[in-house]
Short mmCIF file of C-alpha atoms and ligand atoms in Angstrom, two decimals:
data_model
loop_
_atom_site.label_atom_id
_atom_site.label_comp_id
_atom_site.label_asym_id
_atom_site.label_seq_id
_atom_site.Cartn_x
_atom_site.Cartn_y
_atom_site.Cartn_z
CA MET P 28 0.00 0.00 0.00
CA GLY P 29 1.04 3.55 -0.61
CA GLN P 30 3.57 2.45 -3.22
CA ARG P 31 1.55 3.26 -6.35
CA ASP P 32 0.64 6.54 -7.97
CA ALA P 33 -2.80 6.48 -6.32
CA THR P 34 -4.42 6.94 -2.92
CA ASP P 35 -4.98 3.77 -0.92
CA VAL P 36 -7.55 3.52 1.86
CA LEU P 37 -6.85 1.29 4.84
CA ALA P 38 -9.65 0.85 7.40
CA ILE P 39 -8.84 -0.67 10.78
CA SER P 40 -11.28 -1.43 13.58
CA PHE P 41 -9.95 -1.72 17.12
CA SER P 42 -12.76 -3.96 18.34
CA ALA P 43 -11.25 -5.34 21.53
CA ASN P 44 -11.87 -2.01 23.31
CA ASP P 45 -15.60 -2.64 22.94
CA TYR P 46 -15.47 -6.00 24.76
CA VAL P 47 -13.53 -4.61 27.70
CA GLY P 48 -15.82 -1.57 27.84
CA HIS P 49 -18.98 -3.69 27.93
CA ALA P 50 -17.63 -5.93 30.68
CA GLN P 51 -16.01 -3.32 32.94
CA GLY P 52 -17.59 0.05 32.12
CA PRO P 53 -15.96 3.23 30.81
CA ASP P 54 -14.71 4.40 34.24
CA SER P 55 -12.80 1.20 35.00
CA PRO P 56 -9.01 0.84 35.32
CA GLU P 57 -9.27 -1.88 32.66
CA VAL P 58 -10.62 0.57 30.07
CA ARG P 59 -7.99 3.12 31.05
CA GLU P 60 -5.25 0.53 30.56
CA MET P 61 -6.81 -0.56 27.27
CA SER P 62 -6.80 3.05 26.03
CA ILE P 63 -3.14 3.49 26.98
CA GLN P 64 -2.24 0.27 25.17
CA THR P 65 -4.29 1.32 22.12
CA ASP P 66 -2.27 4.54 22.06
CA VAL P 67 0.94 2.44 22.09
CA VAL P 68 -0.40 0.43 19.12
CA PHE P 69 -1.19 3.71 17.28
CA GLY P 70 2.40 4.79 17.93
CA LYS P 71 3.77 1.58 16.40
CA LEU P 72 1.45 1.89 13.41
CA PHE P 73 2.39 5.53 12.74
CA HIS P 74 6.07 4.76 13.19
CA PHE P 75 5.77 1.96 10.64
CA LEU P 76 3.89 4.21 8.20
CA ASP P 77 6.46 6.95 8.63
CA SER P 78 9.31 4.55 7.83
CA THR P 79 7.55 3.16 4.74
CA VAL P 80 5.53 5.91 3.04
CA GLY P 81 6.25 8.90 5.31
CA MET P 82 3.60 10.47 7.57
CA GLY P 83 3.62 13.50 5.25
CA ASN P 84 1.76 11.28 2.79
CA VAL P 85 -0.76 9.87 5.28
CA LEU P 86 -4.10 11.28 6.39
CA VAL P 87 -5.38 9.65 9.58
CA VAL P 88 -9.08 9.79 10.53
CA MET P 89 -10.16 8.35 13.86
CA THR P 90 -13.63 7.99 15.33
CA GLY P 91 -15.78 5.63 17.39
CA ASP P 92 -18.91 3.80 16.32
CA HIS P 93 -20.70 4.61 19.57
CA GLY P 94 -20.28 5.82 23.13
CA VAL P 95 -21.49 3.91 26.16
CA ALA P 96 -23.42 4.29 29.42
CA PRO P 97 -21.46 4.31 32.70
CA LEU P 98 -22.13 1.31 34.94
CA PRO P 99 -25.40 2.09 36.78
CA GLU P 100 -23.58 1.27 40.05
CA VAL P 101 -21.07 4.05 39.28
CA GLU P 102 -23.94 6.42 38.52
CA VAL P 103 -25.60 5.63 41.87
CA GLN P 104 -22.30 6.37 43.67
CA ARG P 105 -22.18 9.72 41.88
CA LYS P 106 -25.76 10.37 43.01
CA MET P 107 -26.74 10.55 39.37
CA PRO P 108 -29.73 8.87 37.70
CA GLY P 109 -29.48 5.33 36.43
CA GLY P 110 -30.20 1.75 37.40
CA ARG P 111 -30.86 -1.76 36.22
CA MET P 112 -34.23 -3.07 35.15
CA PRO P 113 -34.43 -6.85 35.71
CA PRO P 114 -33.75 -8.52 32.34
CA GLY P 115 -36.94 -9.72 30.66
CA THR P 116 -39.20 -7.11 32.31
CA VAL P 117 -40.32 -5.51 29.05
CA GLN P 118 -40.71 -8.88 27.30
CA LYS P 119 -42.78 -10.38 30.11
CA THR P 120 -44.98 -7.30 30.50
CA VAL P 121 -45.77 -7.04 26.79
CA GLN P 122 -46.29 -10.80 26.41
CA ALA P 123 -48.73 -10.73 29.36
CA ALA P 124 -50.64 -7.73 27.98
CA LEU P 125 -51.04 -9.30 24.53
CA THR P 126 -52.10 -12.64 26.06
CA GLU P 127 -54.69 -10.90 28.19
CA LYS P 128 -56.10 -8.98 25.24
CA TYR P 129 -55.85 -11.54 22.43
CA GLY P 130 -55.40 -14.95 24.08
CA GLU P 131 -52.58 -17.45 24.58
CA GLY P 132 -49.66 -17.52 22.17
CA LYS P 133 -45.99 -16.75 21.77
CA TRP P 134 -46.44 -13.09 20.85
CA LEU P 135 -42.79 -12.02 20.69
CA LEU P 136 -40.21 -13.74 18.52
CA THR P 137 -36.85 -12.51 19.80
CA ALA P 138 -35.28 -12.21 23.22
CA SER P 139 -34.29 -8.57 22.59
CA GLU P 140 -35.72 -6.10 25.08
CA ASN P 141 -35.68 -2.77 23.33
CA PRO P 142 -36.71 -3.63 19.81
CA LEU P 143 -39.70 -5.97 20.10
CA TYR P 144 -40.43 -8.21 17.12
CA PHE P 145 -43.96 -9.63 16.93
CA ASN P 146 -44.99 -13.10 15.83
CA LEU P 147 -46.63 -11.97 12.59
CA ASP P 148 -47.92 -15.49 11.79
CA LEU P 149 -49.89 -15.49 15.03
CA ILE P 150 -51.29 -12.01 14.29
CA ARG P 151 -52.41 -13.24 10.84
CA GLN P 152 -53.84 -16.50 12.25
CA LYS P 153 -55.96 -14.57 14.71
CA ASN P 154 -56.85 -12.08 12.01
CA LEU P 155 -55.72 -9.10 14.09
CA ASP P 156 -54.80 -5.60 13.02
CA ARG P 157 -51.00 -5.31 13.35
CA ALA P 158 -51.11 -1.60 14.22
CA GLN P 159 -53.65 -2.23 16.96
CA VAL P 160 -51.47 -5.00 18.44
CA GLU P 161 -48.57 -2.52 18.40
CA ARG P 162 -50.61 0.01 20.34
CA VAL P 163 -51.63 -2.53 23.00
CA ALA P 164 -47.97 -3.59 23.39
CA ALA P 165 -46.78 0.02 23.50
CA ASP P 166 -49.31 0.99 26.19
CA ALA P 167 -48.17 -1.94 28.35
CA ALA P 168 -44.49 -1.04 27.90
CA ARG P 169 -45.12 2.65 28.67
CA ALA P 170 -46.59 1.72 32.05
CA ILE P 171 -43.31 0.09 33.21
CA PRO P 172 -41.36 2.35 35.61
CA HIS P 173 -38.20 3.84 33.98
CA VAL P 174 -39.45 3.34 30.44
CA PHE P 175 -38.76 6.68 28.78
CA ARG P 176 -40.48 6.37 25.39
CA VAL P 177 -42.13 3.75 23.24
CA TYR P 178 -42.37 4.01 19.47
CA THR P 179 -44.61 1.82 17.36
CA ARG P 180 -43.82 0.81 13.83
CA GLU P 181 -46.99 2.59 12.74
CA LEU P 182 -45.73 5.90 14.22
CA LEU P 183 -42.22 5.56 12.79
CA ALA P 184 -43.45 4.54 9.33
CA SER P 185 -45.65 7.63 9.15
CA GLY P 186 -42.85 9.95 10.35
CA VAL P 187 -44.83 11.18 13.34
CA ALA P 188 -41.97 10.59 15.80
CA MET P 189 -39.71 13.39 14.59
CA GLU P 190 -40.54 16.05 17.15
CA ASP P 191 -37.11 16.21 18.84
CA GLN P 192 -33.58 14.81 18.70
CA VAL P 193 -34.50 11.54 20.44
CA GLY P 194 -37.38 10.96 18.05
CA ARG P 195 -35.29 11.94 15.06
CA ARG P 196 -32.55 9.48 15.98
CA VAL P 197 -35.01 6.62 16.53
CA MET P 198 -36.50 7.58 13.18
CA ASN P 199 -33.07 7.51 11.49
CA GLY P 200 -32.62 3.95 12.74
CA PHE P 201 -35.95 2.82 11.40
CA TYR P 202 -35.91 0.74 8.23
CA GLY P 203 -39.32 -0.60 7.18
CA PRO P 204 -38.43 -4.06 5.87
CA ARG P 205 -36.29 -5.03 8.88
CA SER P 206 -37.07 -2.87 11.90
CA ALA P 207 -38.96 -3.92 15.01
CA ASP P 208 -42.70 -3.58 15.62
CA VAL P 209 -42.22 -1.68 18.84
CA TYR P 210 -39.12 0.18 20.02
CA VAL P 211 -38.73 0.73 23.76
CA LEU P 212 -36.31 3.33 25.10
CA LEU P 213 -35.47 3.26 28.81
CA GLU P 214 -34.70 6.43 30.78
CA PRO P 215 -31.15 7.77 30.46
CA TYR P 216 -28.52 5.58 32.18
CA TRP P 217 -30.98 2.70 32.68
CA LEU P 218 -30.01 -0.77 31.44
CA SER P 219 -32.05 -3.94 31.10
CA GLN P 220 -29.16 -6.29 31.80
CA ALA P 221 -27.84 -7.80 35.02
CA GLY P 222 -24.15 -6.84 34.66
CA GLY P 223 -21.74 -4.72 32.64
CA THR P 224 -22.94 -1.91 30.41
CA THR P 225 -24.02 -1.22 26.84
CA HIS P 226 -24.97 1.40 24.29
CA SER P 227 -27.53 1.74 21.44
CA THR P 228 -29.77 4.40 22.96
CA THR P 229 -30.22 7.80 21.33
CA PHE P 230 -28.85 9.70 24.34
CA SER P 231 -25.72 11.85 24.16
CA TYR P 232 -23.53 9.48 26.21
CA ASP P 233 -24.15 6.78 23.57
CA ALA P 234 -24.13 9.03 20.52
CA HIS P 235 -21.25 11.44 21.29
CA VAL P 236 -17.96 10.26 19.76
CA PRO P 237 -14.69 11.97 18.85
CA VAL P 238 -13.76 12.65 15.23
CA ILE P 239 -10.05 13.27 14.72
CA PHE P 240 -8.32 14.22 11.47
CA MET P 241 -4.52 14.26 11.45
CA GLY P 242 -2.15 14.82 8.56
CA PRO P 243 -1.01 17.20 5.83
CA GLY P 244 -3.48 19.95 4.95
CA ILE P 245 -5.34 19.68 8.26
CA ARG P 246 -5.48 22.79 10.42
CA PRO P 247 -4.38 21.99 14.01
CA GLY P 248 -7.03 22.81 16.61
CA ARG P 249 -10.19 21.75 18.38
CA PHE P 250 -13.55 22.36 16.77
CA TYR P 251 -16.53 22.53 19.08
CA GLN P 252 -19.49 22.79 16.73
CA GLN P 253 -21.71 19.77 16.45
CA ILE P 254 -20.88 17.53 13.51
CA ALA P 255 -21.78 13.97 12.58
CA VAL P 256 -19.71 10.90 11.78
CA ASN P 257 -21.56 11.05 8.44
CA ASP P 258 -19.51 14.16 7.64
CA ILE P 259 -16.31 12.09 7.34
CA ALA P 260 -17.13 10.62 3.91
CA PRO P 261 -17.86 13.91 2.09
CA THR P 262 -14.84 15.50 3.84
CA LEU P 263 -12.54 12.71 2.64
CA ALA P 264 -14.00 12.92 -0.87
CA THR P 265 -13.36 16.69 -0.97
CA TYR P 266 -9.85 16.23 0.47
CA LEU P 267 -9.05 13.69 -2.26
CA ASP P 268 -10.77 15.76 -4.95
CA VAL P 269 -13.05 12.89 -5.96
CA GLU P 270 -16.82 12.59 -6.29
CA THR P 271 -18.77 12.43 -3.03
CA PRO P 272 -20.30 8.94 -2.58
CA SER P 273 -23.85 8.87 -3.93
CA GLY P 274 -25.38 7.61 -0.72
CA SER P 275 -23.48 9.90 1.65
CA VAL P 276 -25.20 12.52 3.76
CA GLY P 277 -23.59 15.25 5.81
CA ARG P 278 -21.28 18.08 4.85
CA CYS P 279 -17.63 18.63 4.06
CA LEU P 280 -15.85 19.83 7.23
CA ALA P 281 -14.13 22.63 5.31
CA GLU P 282 -13.13 24.43 8.53
CA ILE P 283 -10.44 21.84 9.26
CA PHE P 284 -8.57 22.40 5.98
CA SER P 285 -5.47 24.54 6.32
CA GLU P 286 -5.50 25.71 2.71
ZN1 LIG K 301 -20.49 -2.48 21.97
#
């Protein structure tokens, strides 16, 4: 790579950090140590690149694919909101509500807690209205303490849920052919798992990630305005003077260019 008269793109994912983070939480000594060791690996990589193609010929872009919630136990110590909902609470509550309303049956297909996937065969067999089943499930989920919001497929498909950033982000994650029938969002810093931590909510602690550009033509500095990870692709395309990818959204981060 880097030996021809063309630009090469090398993408590397440092995935091990995610496993340690899930198990120990972002405030743990393990994650701190992992970050220090990742920095050492970066150093080796950059040193190697410098000795082969020269860092003057390399543009580095770093980001994260998500943030994470602190361990709820750490939040409690800080006297901040957060806690654990016993795993299965949402599933059991919704299953019970649908059984009470429509009769016995395995109403939910997956074990996932936040996106709920209905047994569509059962809904067809019983000749029920899918949107009405969604509303019954959503009402049951909304009544659970520490449930923040519940979105039905019907709402998301019609674009009704876009009233604020949380709704907009849930909406952005909605894809008709594959998405869940009901999406349940717990209150900030609440997890429906017995140990460790996770991400995948729309809240800032999950969605806020660094974006770092380093290399020739990049103006040194910190930039505090809100941007999106989606801005990386059009910025790289502009930097390389090539066409912006047809499916890309976002803007070119022109403020980081030094010339
Ligand atoms: Zn993860």
